[in-house]
Coordinates of C-alpha atoms in Angstrom, one line a residue:
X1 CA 33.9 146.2 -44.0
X2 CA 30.5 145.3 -45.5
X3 CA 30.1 142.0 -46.6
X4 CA 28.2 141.2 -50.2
X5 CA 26.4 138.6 -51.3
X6 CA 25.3 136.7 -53.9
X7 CA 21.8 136.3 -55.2
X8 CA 22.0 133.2 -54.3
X9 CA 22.5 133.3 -51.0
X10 CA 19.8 136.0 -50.8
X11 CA 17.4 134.0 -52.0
X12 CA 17.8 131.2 -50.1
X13 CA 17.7 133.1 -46.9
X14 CA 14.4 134.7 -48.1
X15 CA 12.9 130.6 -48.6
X16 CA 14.3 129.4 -45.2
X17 CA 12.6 132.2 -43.2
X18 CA 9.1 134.0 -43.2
X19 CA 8.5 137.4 -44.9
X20 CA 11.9 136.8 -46.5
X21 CA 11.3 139.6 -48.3
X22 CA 11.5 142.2 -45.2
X23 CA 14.4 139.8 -43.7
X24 CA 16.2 140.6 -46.7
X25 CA 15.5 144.3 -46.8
X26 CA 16.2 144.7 -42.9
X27 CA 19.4 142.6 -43.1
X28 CA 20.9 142.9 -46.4
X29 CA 24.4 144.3 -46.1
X30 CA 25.0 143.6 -42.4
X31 CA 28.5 142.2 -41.6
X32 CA 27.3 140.3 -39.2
X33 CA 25.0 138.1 -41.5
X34 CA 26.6 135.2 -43.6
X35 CA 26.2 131.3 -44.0
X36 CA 27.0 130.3 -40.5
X37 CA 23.9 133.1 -39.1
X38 CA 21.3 133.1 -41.4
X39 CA 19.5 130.4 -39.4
X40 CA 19.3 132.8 -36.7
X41 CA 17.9 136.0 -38.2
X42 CA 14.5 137.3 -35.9
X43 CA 12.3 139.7 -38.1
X44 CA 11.7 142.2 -35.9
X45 CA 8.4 143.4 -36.9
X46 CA 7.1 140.0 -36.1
X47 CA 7.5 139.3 -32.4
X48 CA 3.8 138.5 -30.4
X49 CA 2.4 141.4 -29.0
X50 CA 5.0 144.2 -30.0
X51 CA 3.6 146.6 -32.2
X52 CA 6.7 148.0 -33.1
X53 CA 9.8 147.1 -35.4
X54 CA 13.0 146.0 -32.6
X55 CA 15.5 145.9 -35.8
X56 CA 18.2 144.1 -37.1
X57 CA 19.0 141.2 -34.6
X58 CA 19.9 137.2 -34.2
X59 CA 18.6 134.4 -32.1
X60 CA 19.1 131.0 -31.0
X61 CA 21.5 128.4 -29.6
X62 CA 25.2 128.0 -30.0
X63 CA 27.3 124.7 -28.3
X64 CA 29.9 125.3 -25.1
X65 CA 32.5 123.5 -26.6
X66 CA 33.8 122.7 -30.2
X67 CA 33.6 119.1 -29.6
X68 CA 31.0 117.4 -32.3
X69 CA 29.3 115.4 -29.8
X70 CA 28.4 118.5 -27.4
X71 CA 25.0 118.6 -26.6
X72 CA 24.9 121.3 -24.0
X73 CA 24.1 124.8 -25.6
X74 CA 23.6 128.2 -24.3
X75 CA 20.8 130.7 -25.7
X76 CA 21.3 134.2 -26.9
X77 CA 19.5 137.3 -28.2
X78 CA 21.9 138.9 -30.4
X79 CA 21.1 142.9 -31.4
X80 CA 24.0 144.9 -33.6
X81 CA 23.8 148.6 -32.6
X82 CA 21.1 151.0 -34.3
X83 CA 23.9 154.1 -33.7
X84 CA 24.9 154.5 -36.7
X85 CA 28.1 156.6 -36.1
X86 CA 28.9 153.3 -34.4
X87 CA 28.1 150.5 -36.4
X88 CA 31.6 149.3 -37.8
X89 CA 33.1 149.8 -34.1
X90 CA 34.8 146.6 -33.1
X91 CA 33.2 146.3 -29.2
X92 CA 30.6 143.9 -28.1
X93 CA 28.6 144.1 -24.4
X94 CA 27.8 140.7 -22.9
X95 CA 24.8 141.0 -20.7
X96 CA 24.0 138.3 -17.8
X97 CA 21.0 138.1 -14.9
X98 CA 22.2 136.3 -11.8
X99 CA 19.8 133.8 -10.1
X100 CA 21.6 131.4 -9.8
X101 CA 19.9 130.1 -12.5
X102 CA 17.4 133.2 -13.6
X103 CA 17.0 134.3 -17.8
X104 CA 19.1 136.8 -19.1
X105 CA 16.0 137.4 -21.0
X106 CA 14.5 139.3 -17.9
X107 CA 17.2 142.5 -18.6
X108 CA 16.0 142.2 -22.0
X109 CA 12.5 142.6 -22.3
X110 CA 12.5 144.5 -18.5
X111 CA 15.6 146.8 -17.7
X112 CA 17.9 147.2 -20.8
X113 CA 16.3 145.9 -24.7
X114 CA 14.9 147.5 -27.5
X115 CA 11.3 146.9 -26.1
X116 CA 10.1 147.2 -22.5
X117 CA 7.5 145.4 -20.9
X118 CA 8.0 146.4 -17.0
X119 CA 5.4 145.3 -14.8
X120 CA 2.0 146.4 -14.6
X121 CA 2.3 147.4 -18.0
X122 CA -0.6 146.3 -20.5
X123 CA 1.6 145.6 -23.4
X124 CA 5.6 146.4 -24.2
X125 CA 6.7 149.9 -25.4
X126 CA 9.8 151.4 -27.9
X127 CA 12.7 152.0 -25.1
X128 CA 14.8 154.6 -26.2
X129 CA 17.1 153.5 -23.5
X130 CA 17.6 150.1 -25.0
X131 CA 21.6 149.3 -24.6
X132 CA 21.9 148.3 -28.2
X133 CA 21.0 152.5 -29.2
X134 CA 25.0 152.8 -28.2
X135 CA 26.8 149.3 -29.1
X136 CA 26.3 145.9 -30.1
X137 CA 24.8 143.9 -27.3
X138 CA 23.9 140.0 -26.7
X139 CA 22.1 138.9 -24.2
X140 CA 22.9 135.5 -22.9
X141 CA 21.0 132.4 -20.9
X142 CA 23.6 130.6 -18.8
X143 CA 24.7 128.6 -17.3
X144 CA 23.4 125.3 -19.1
X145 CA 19.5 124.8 -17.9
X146 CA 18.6 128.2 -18.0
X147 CA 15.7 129.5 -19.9
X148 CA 15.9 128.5 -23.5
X149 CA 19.8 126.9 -22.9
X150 CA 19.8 123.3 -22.7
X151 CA 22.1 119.9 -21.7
X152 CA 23.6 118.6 -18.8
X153 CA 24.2 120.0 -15.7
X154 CA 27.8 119.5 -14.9
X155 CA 29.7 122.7 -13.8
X156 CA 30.7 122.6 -10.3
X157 CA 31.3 125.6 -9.5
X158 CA 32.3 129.4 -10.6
X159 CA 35.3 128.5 -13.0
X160 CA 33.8 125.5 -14.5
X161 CA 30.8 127.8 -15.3
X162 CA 33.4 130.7 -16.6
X163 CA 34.8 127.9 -18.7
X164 CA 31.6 126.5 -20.5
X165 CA 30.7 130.1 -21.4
X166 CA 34.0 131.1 -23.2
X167 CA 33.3 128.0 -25.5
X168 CA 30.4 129.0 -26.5
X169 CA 31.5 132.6 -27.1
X170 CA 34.5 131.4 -28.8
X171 CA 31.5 129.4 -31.1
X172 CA 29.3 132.8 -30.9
X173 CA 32.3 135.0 -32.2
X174 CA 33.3 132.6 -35.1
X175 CA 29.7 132.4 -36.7
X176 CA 29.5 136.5 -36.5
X177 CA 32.8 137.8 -37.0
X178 CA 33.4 139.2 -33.8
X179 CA 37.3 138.8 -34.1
X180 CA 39.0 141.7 -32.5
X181 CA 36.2 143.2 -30.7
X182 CA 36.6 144.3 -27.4
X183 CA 34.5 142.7 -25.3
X184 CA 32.5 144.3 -22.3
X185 CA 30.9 142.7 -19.5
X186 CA 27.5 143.4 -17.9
X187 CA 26.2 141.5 -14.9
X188 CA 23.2 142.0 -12.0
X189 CA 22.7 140.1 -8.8
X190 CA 24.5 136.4 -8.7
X191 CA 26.4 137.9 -11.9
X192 CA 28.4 139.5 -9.1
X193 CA 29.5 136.1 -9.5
X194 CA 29.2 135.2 -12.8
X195 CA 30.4 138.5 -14.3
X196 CA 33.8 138.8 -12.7
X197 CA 34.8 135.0 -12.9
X198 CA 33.7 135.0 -16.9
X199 CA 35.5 138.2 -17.4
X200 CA 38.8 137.0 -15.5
X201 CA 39.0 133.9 -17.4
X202 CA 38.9 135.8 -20.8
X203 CA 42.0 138.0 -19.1
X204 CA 43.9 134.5 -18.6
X205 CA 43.3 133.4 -21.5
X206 CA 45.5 135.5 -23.1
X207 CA 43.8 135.7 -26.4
X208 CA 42.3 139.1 -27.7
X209 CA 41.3 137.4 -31.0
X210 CA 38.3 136.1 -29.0
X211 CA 38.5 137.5 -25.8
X212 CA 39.4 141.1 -25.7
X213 CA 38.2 142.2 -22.7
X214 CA 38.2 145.6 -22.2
X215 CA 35.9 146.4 -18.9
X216 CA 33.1 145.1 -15.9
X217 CA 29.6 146.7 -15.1
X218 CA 28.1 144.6 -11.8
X219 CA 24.9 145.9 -11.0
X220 CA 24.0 145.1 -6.9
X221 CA 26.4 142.3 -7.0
X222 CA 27.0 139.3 -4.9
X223 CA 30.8 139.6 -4.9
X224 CA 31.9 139.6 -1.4
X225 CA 31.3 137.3 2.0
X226 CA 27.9 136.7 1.8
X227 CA 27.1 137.1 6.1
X228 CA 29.0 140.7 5.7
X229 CA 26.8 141.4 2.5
X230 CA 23.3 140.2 3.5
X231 CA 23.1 139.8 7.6
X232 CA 25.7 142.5 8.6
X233 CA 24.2 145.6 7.1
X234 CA 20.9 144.5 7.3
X235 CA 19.0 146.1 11.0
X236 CA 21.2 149.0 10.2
X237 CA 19.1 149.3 6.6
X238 CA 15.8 149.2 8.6
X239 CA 16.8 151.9 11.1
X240 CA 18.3 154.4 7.7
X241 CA 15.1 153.9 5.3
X242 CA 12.3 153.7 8.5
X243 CA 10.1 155.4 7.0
X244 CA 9.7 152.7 4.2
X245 CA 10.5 150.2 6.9
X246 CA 8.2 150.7 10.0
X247 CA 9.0 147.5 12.2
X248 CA 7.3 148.9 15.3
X249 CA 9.0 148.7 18.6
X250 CA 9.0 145.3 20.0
X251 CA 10.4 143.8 16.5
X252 CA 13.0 146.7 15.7
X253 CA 14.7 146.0 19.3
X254 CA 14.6 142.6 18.4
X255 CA 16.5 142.9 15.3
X256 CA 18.9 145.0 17.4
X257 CA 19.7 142.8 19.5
X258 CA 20.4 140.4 17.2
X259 CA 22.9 143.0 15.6
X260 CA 24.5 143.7 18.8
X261 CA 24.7 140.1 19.6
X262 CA 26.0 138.9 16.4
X263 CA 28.9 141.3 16.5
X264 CA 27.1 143.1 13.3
X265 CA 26.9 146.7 14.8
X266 CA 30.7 146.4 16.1
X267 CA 31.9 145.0 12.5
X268 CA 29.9 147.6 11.1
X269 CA 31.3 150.9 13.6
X270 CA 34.8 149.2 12.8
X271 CA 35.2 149.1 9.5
X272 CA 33.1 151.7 7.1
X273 CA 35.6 154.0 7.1
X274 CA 37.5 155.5 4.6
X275 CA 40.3 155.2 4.2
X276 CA 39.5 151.1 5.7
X277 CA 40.5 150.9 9.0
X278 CA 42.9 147.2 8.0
X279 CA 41.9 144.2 7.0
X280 CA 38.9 142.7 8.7
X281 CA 39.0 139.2 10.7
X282 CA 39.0 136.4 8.6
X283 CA 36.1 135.0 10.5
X284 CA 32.6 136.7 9.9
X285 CA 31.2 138.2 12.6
X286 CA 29.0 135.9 14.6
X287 CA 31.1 133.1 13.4
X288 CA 33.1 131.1 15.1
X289 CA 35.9 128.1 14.9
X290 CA 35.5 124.3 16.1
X291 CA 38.3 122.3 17.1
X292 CA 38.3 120.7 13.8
X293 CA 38.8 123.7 12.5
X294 CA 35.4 124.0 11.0
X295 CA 33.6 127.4 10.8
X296 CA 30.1 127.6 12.6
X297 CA 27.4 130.6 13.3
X298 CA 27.0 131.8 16.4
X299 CA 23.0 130.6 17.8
X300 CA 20.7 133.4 15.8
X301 CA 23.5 134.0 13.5
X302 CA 23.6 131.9 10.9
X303 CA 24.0 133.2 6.6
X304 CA 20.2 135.2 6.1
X305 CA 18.9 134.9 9.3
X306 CA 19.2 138.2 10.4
X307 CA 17.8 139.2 6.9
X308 CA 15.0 136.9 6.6
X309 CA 14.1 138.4 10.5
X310 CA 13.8 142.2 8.7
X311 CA 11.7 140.8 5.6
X312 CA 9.3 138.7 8.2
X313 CA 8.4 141.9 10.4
X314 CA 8.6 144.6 7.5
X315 CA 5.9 142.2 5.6
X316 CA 3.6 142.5 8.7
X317 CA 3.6 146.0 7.9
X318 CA 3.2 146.2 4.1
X319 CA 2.5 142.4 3.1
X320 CA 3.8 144.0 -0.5
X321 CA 7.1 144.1 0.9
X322 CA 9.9 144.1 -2.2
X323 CA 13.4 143.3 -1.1
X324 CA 14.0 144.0 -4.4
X325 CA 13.1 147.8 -4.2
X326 CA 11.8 148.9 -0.7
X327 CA 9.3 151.7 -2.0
X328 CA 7.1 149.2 -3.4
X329 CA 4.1 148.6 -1.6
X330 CA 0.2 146.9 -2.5
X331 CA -0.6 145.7 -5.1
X332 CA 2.0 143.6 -6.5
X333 CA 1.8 144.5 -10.5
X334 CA 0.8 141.9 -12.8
X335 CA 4.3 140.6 -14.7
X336 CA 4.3 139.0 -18.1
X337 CA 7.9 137.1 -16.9
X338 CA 6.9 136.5 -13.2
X339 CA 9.6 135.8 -10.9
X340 CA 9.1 135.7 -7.5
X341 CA 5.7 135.9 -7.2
X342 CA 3.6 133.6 -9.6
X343 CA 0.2 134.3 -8.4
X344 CA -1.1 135.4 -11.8
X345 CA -1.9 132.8 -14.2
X346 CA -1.0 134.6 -17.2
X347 CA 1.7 132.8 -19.0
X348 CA 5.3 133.5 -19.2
X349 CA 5.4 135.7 -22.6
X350 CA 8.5 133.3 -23.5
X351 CA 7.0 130.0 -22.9
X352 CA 4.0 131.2 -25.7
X353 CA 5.0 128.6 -28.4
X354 CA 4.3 132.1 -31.1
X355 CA 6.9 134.1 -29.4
X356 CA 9.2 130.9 -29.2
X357 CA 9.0 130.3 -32.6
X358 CA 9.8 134.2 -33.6
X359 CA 13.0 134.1 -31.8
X360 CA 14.3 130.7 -33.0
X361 CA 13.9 128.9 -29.5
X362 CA 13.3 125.3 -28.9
X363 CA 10.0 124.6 -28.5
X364 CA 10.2 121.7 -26.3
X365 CA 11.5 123.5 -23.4
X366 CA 9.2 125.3 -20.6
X367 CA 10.2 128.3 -20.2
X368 CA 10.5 130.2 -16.8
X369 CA 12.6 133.2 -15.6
X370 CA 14.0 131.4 -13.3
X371 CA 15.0 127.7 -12.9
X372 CA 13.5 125.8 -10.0
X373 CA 16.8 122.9 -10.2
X374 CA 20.1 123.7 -9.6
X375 CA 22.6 124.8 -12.0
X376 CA 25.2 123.1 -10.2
X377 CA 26.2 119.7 -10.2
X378 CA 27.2 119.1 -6.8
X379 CA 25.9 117.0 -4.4
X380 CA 24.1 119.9 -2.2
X381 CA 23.3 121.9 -5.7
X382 CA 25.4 124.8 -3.9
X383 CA 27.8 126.6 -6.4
X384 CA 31.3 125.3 -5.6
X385 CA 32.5 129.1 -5.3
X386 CA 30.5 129.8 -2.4
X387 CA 33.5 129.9 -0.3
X388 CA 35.5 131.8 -2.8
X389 CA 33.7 135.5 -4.1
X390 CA 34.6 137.0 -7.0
X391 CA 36.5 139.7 -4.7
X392 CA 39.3 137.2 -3.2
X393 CA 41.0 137.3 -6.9
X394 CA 38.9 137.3 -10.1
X395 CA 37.4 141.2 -9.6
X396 CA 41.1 142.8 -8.5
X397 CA 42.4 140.8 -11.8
X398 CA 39.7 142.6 -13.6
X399 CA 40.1 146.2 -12.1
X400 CA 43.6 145.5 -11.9
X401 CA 44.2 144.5 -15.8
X402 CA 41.1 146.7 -17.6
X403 CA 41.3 149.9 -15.3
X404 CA 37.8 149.7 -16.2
X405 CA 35.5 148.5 -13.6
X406 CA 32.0 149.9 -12.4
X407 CA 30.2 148.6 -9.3
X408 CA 26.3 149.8 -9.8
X409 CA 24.6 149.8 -6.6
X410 CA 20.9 150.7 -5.7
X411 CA 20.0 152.6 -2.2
X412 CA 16.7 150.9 -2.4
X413 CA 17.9 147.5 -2.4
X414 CA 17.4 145.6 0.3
X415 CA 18.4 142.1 -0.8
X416 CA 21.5 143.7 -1.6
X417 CA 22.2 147.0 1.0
X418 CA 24.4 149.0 -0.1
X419 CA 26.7 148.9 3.0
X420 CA 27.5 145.4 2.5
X421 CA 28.8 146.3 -0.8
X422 CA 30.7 149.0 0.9
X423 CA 31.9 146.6 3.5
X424 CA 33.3 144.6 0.8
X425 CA 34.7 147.0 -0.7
X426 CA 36.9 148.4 1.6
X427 CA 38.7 145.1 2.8
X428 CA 39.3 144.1 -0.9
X429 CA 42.5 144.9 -2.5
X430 CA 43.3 146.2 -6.0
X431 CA 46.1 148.4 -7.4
X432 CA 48.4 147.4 -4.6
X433 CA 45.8 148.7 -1.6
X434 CA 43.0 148.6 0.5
X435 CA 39.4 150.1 0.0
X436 CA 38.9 153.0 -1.0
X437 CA 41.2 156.0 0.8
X438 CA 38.3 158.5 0.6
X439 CA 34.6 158.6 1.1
X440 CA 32.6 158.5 -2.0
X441 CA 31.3 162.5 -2.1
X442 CA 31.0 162.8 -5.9
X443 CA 27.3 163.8 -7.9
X444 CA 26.3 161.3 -9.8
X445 CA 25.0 163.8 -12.5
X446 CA 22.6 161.8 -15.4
X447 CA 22.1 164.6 -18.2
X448 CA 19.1 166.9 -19.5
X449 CA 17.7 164.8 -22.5
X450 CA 15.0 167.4 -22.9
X451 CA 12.2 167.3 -20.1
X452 CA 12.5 171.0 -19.5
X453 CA 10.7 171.5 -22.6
X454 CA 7.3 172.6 -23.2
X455 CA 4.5 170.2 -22.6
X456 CA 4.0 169.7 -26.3
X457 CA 7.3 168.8 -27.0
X458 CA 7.6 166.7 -23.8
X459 CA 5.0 164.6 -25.3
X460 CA 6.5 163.6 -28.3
X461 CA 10.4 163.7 -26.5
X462 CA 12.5 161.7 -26.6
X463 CA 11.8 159.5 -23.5
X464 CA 7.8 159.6 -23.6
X465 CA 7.5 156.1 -23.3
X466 CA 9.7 155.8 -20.5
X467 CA 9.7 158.4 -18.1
X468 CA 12.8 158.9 -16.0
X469 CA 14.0 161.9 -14.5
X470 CA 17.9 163.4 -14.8
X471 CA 20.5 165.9 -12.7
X472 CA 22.0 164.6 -9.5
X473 CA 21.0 161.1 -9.2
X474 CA 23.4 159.5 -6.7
X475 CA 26.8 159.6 -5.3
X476 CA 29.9 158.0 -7.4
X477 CA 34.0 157.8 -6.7
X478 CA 36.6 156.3 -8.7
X479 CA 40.1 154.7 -7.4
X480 CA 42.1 152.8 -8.8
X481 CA 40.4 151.7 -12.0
X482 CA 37.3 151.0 -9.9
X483 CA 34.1 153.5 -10.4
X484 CA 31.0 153.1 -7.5
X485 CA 27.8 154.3 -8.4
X486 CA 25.2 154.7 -6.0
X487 CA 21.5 155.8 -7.6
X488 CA 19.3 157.1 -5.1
X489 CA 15.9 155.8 -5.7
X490 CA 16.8 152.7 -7.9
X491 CA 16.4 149.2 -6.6
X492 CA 18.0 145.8 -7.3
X493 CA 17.3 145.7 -11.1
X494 CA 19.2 149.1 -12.2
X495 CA 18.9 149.4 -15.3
X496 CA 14.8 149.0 -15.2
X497 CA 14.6 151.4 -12.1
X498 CA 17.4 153.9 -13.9
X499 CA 17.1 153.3 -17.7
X500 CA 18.9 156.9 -18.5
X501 CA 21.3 156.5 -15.2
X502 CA 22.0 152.8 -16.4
X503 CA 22.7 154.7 -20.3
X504 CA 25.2 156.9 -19.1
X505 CA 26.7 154.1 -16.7
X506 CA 27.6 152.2 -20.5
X507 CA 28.5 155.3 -21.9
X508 CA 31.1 155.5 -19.3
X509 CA 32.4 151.6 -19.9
X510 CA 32.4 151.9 -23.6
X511 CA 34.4 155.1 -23.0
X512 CA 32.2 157.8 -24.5
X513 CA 31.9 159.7 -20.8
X514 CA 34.7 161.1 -19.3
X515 CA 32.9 160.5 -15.6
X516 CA 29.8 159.9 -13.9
X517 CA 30.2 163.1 -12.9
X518 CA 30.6 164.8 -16.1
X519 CA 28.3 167.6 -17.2
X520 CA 28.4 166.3 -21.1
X521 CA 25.2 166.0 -22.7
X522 CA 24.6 162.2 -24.1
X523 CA 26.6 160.9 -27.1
X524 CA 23.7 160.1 -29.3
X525 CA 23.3 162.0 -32.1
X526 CA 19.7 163.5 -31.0
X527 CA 20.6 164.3 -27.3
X528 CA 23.9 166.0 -28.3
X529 CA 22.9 169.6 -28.3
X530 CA 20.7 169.2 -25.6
X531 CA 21.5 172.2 -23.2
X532 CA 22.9 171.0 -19.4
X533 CA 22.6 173.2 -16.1
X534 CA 25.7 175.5 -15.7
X535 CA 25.4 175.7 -11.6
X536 CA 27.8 173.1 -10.0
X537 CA 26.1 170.2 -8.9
X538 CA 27.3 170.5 -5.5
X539 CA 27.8 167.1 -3.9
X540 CA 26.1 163.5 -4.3
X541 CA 22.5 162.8 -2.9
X542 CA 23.6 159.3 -1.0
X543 CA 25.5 159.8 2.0
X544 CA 28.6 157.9 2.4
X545 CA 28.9 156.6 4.7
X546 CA 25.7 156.0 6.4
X547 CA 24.1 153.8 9.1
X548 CA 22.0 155.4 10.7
X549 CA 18.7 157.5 10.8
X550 CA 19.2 160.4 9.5
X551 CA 22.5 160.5 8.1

């Protein structure tokens, strides 16, 4: 129900902010603006260097606890949905970046917002893909330290951090109303962590009022033994994608041997199989048990060596080399929120003190996507959880309790290859079993949105701005309440290297898509009578499994 207000209150929103006369046209009549949010209203046709209007939406800080004294407070971009068939729907997306310790405000202004500013772009364009075009979305800074979020450092590890952020979204939902609203998750990279701990704890804690959650998207996610996810798969990767990866012959035998000494090829021939072949060994491969009962690598076996060993003789080859997407090559893009490569001086666009003060963030802090101190108070700065991933018990809870889990995965992502995730998968059990029983075969089908028009109207479509392409884009499978997605030419960052892919992947969480499979046009209004191929898609373009050339 749409809230009124007085004149009042009207007026002393339009004194407290610039342009109150626009705030008050743009925000008049929203149910999610009151006493307790005012202070965080963003005009949207005010933000540095976008030329466009992003809409209704709310900035700023909120505590991680209800105690008066808390000084530790997380940062959020808040944006209620622009679909208007949907706007009194009671659901809510959550979206996290992993690090540890990198923004959430990288998805936002680079893989899923309202405006898009990928690298090597000269200033940010309209994306029609943004996330808030189907449902209300907030995009949040955590844990404490990150980006614009502030305090102490004193979460130890995975539930501690889980813990912190349910008070302040327990804070967050009481200032907007968001009672009732089922609650989806969205997380990329260390989210793998993050995402299925944060979304297990709202499970436990019993109480839909705040914590209605109602499904999981993990976009190449660190959810499983990290030697199996990063070292095992990782010679294997080179030898499928050498064409992208040309180590030469000297270096590619060495990283073979390594693989054959390690146990990595043996692990590897043993279990990706559907259905799994058992459990696998407790013990890691190239692992092995003191007397004490500690666990120690084998010599040339140790957590990323084998992977850091591909990276150092694929960047011989292309000194451009992205783990993040493989296809990359020279030159590296300029990047207005620079990550892992800071060589250009331009600055951060959220540390510009203009930009800081349009989104209601504290203007004290530096800004930088990704913290250099740890966001773990423990006496290495390692996250507490390393031991325990989110597959041992917090990502079955989730599957098991939502029936609503999707694991995103890019086949260009090397700092996250895809057969460590399906490594993982198949000796983690949910719904009372092991792996998946069959192969993933399925099309991963992303529909027409118009691009087989004429040239005239394919300049003004719908997805100018943002070119993507559609039709068989990957291989996907569902068991169990658990969907894989596999895109073919997308990376680490899915949503930015699959904006429409990553659209129908929501559409599928928030329920609007039968499948991934599914020949349905888009839900929104405009792509709804878009015309899709009648031929069967046949099967999907990633072959599962695979590790080998060739396959």
């Amino acid at each position: 129900m749409k809230m009124l207000w007085t004149c009042a209150l009207v007026a002393a929103l339009c004194a407290a902010a610039p342009g109150g006369s626009r705030l008050r046209a743009r925000t008049d009549g929203s149910r999610f603006l009151n006493d307790n949010t005012k202070k965080f209203v963003v005009d949207g046709k005010s933000l540095p260097d976008i030329s466009f209007d992003l809409g209704e939406s709310y900035a700023g800080q909120l505590p991680i606890s209800n105690k008066t004294d808390e000084k530790s407070k997380l940062y959020f971009w808040f944006f209620p949905t622009a679909n208007e068939e949907h706007k009194e729907d009671k659901e809510v997306v959550i979206w996290l970046n992993g690090g540890p310790g990198c923004s959430s405000l990288l998805g936002f202004l680079q893989e899923n917002g309202p405006a898009m500013w990928s690298a090597g772009r000269a200033t940010p364009v309209q994306n029609p893909w943004s996330w808030h075009q189907l449902t209300n979305v907030v995009w949040v800074e955590q844990p404490v330290s990150v980006g614009f979020s502030e305090g102490e450092v004193t979460a130890r590890d995975e539930n501690e951090v889980a813990e912190q952020f349910l008070g302040f979204w327990r804070n967050l939902v009481d200032a907007f109303g968001l009672h009732d609203h089922k609650v989806f998750v969205a997380a990329e990279s260390y989210g793998g962590f993050y995402g299925p701990y944060i979304a297990s704890h709202m499970l436990d804690a019993a109480d839909r009022r705040f914590f209605d959650l109602s499904g999981l998207i993990v976009y190449d996610g660190v959810m499983f033994d990290q030697k199996v996810q990063f070292d095992v798969p990782a010679a294997r990767f080179a030898e499928q994608h050498y064409e992208l990866m040309p180590l030469g012959d000297t270096a590619r035998d060495q990283v073979q041997e390594v693989a054959r000494r390690c146990g990595y090829d043996d692990f590897i021939d043993k279990h990706l199989v559907f259905p799994p072949a058992g459990p696998a060994p407790a013990l890691a491969p190239g692992s092995r048990q003191e007397a004490n009962g500690s666990i120690v690598a084998e010599p040339g076996c140790r957590v990323n060596e084998q992977m850091g060993l591909v990276i150092s003789r694929a960047s011989r080859q292309n000194p451009c080399f992205d783990v993040y997407r493989i296809q990359h090559q020279c030159p590296v893009a300029s990047n207005v929120l620079p990550v892992d490569r800071p060589a250009e001086k331009q600055e951060p666009y959220f540390n510009r003190e203009d930009v800081k003060k349009a989104i209601n963030a504290p203007l004290g802090v530096n800004w930088t996507a990704c913290v250099s101190s740890s966001v773990f108070a423990t006496p290495d700065g390692q996250d507490g959880s390393q031991g325990h991933p989110s597959s041992d018990h917090e990502l079955p809870n989730v599957i098991d309790k939502t029936q609503n889990v999707i694991i995103a995965q890019g086949n260009m992502d090397y700092i996250i290859p895809l057969n460590g995730i399906l490594l993982g998968i198949q000796n983690m059990t949910w719904g009372g079993k092991l792996g998946f029983e069959s192969a993933p075969t399925d099309p991963f089908f992303v529909p027409n949105f118009g691009v087989n028009l004429s040239q005239a109207e394919l300049e003004s479509g719908f997805s100018q701005a943002v070119p993507v392409g559609w039709g068989v884009q990957g291989t996907t499978h569902t068991e169990r309440g658990l969907t894989l997605v596999v895109s073919a030419s997308s990376g680490h960052m899915g949503p930015a290297d699959s904006p429409a892919g990553a659209f129908r992947h929501l559409e599928k969480l928030l329920g609007r898509a039968k499948s991934l499979s599914d020949k349905e046009p888009f839900t929104l209004p405009q792509l709804r009578d878009v015309r899709q191929p009648e031929e069967p898609l046949g099967k999907g373009t990633v072959t599962i499994p695979c590790a080998k050339r060739g396959c």
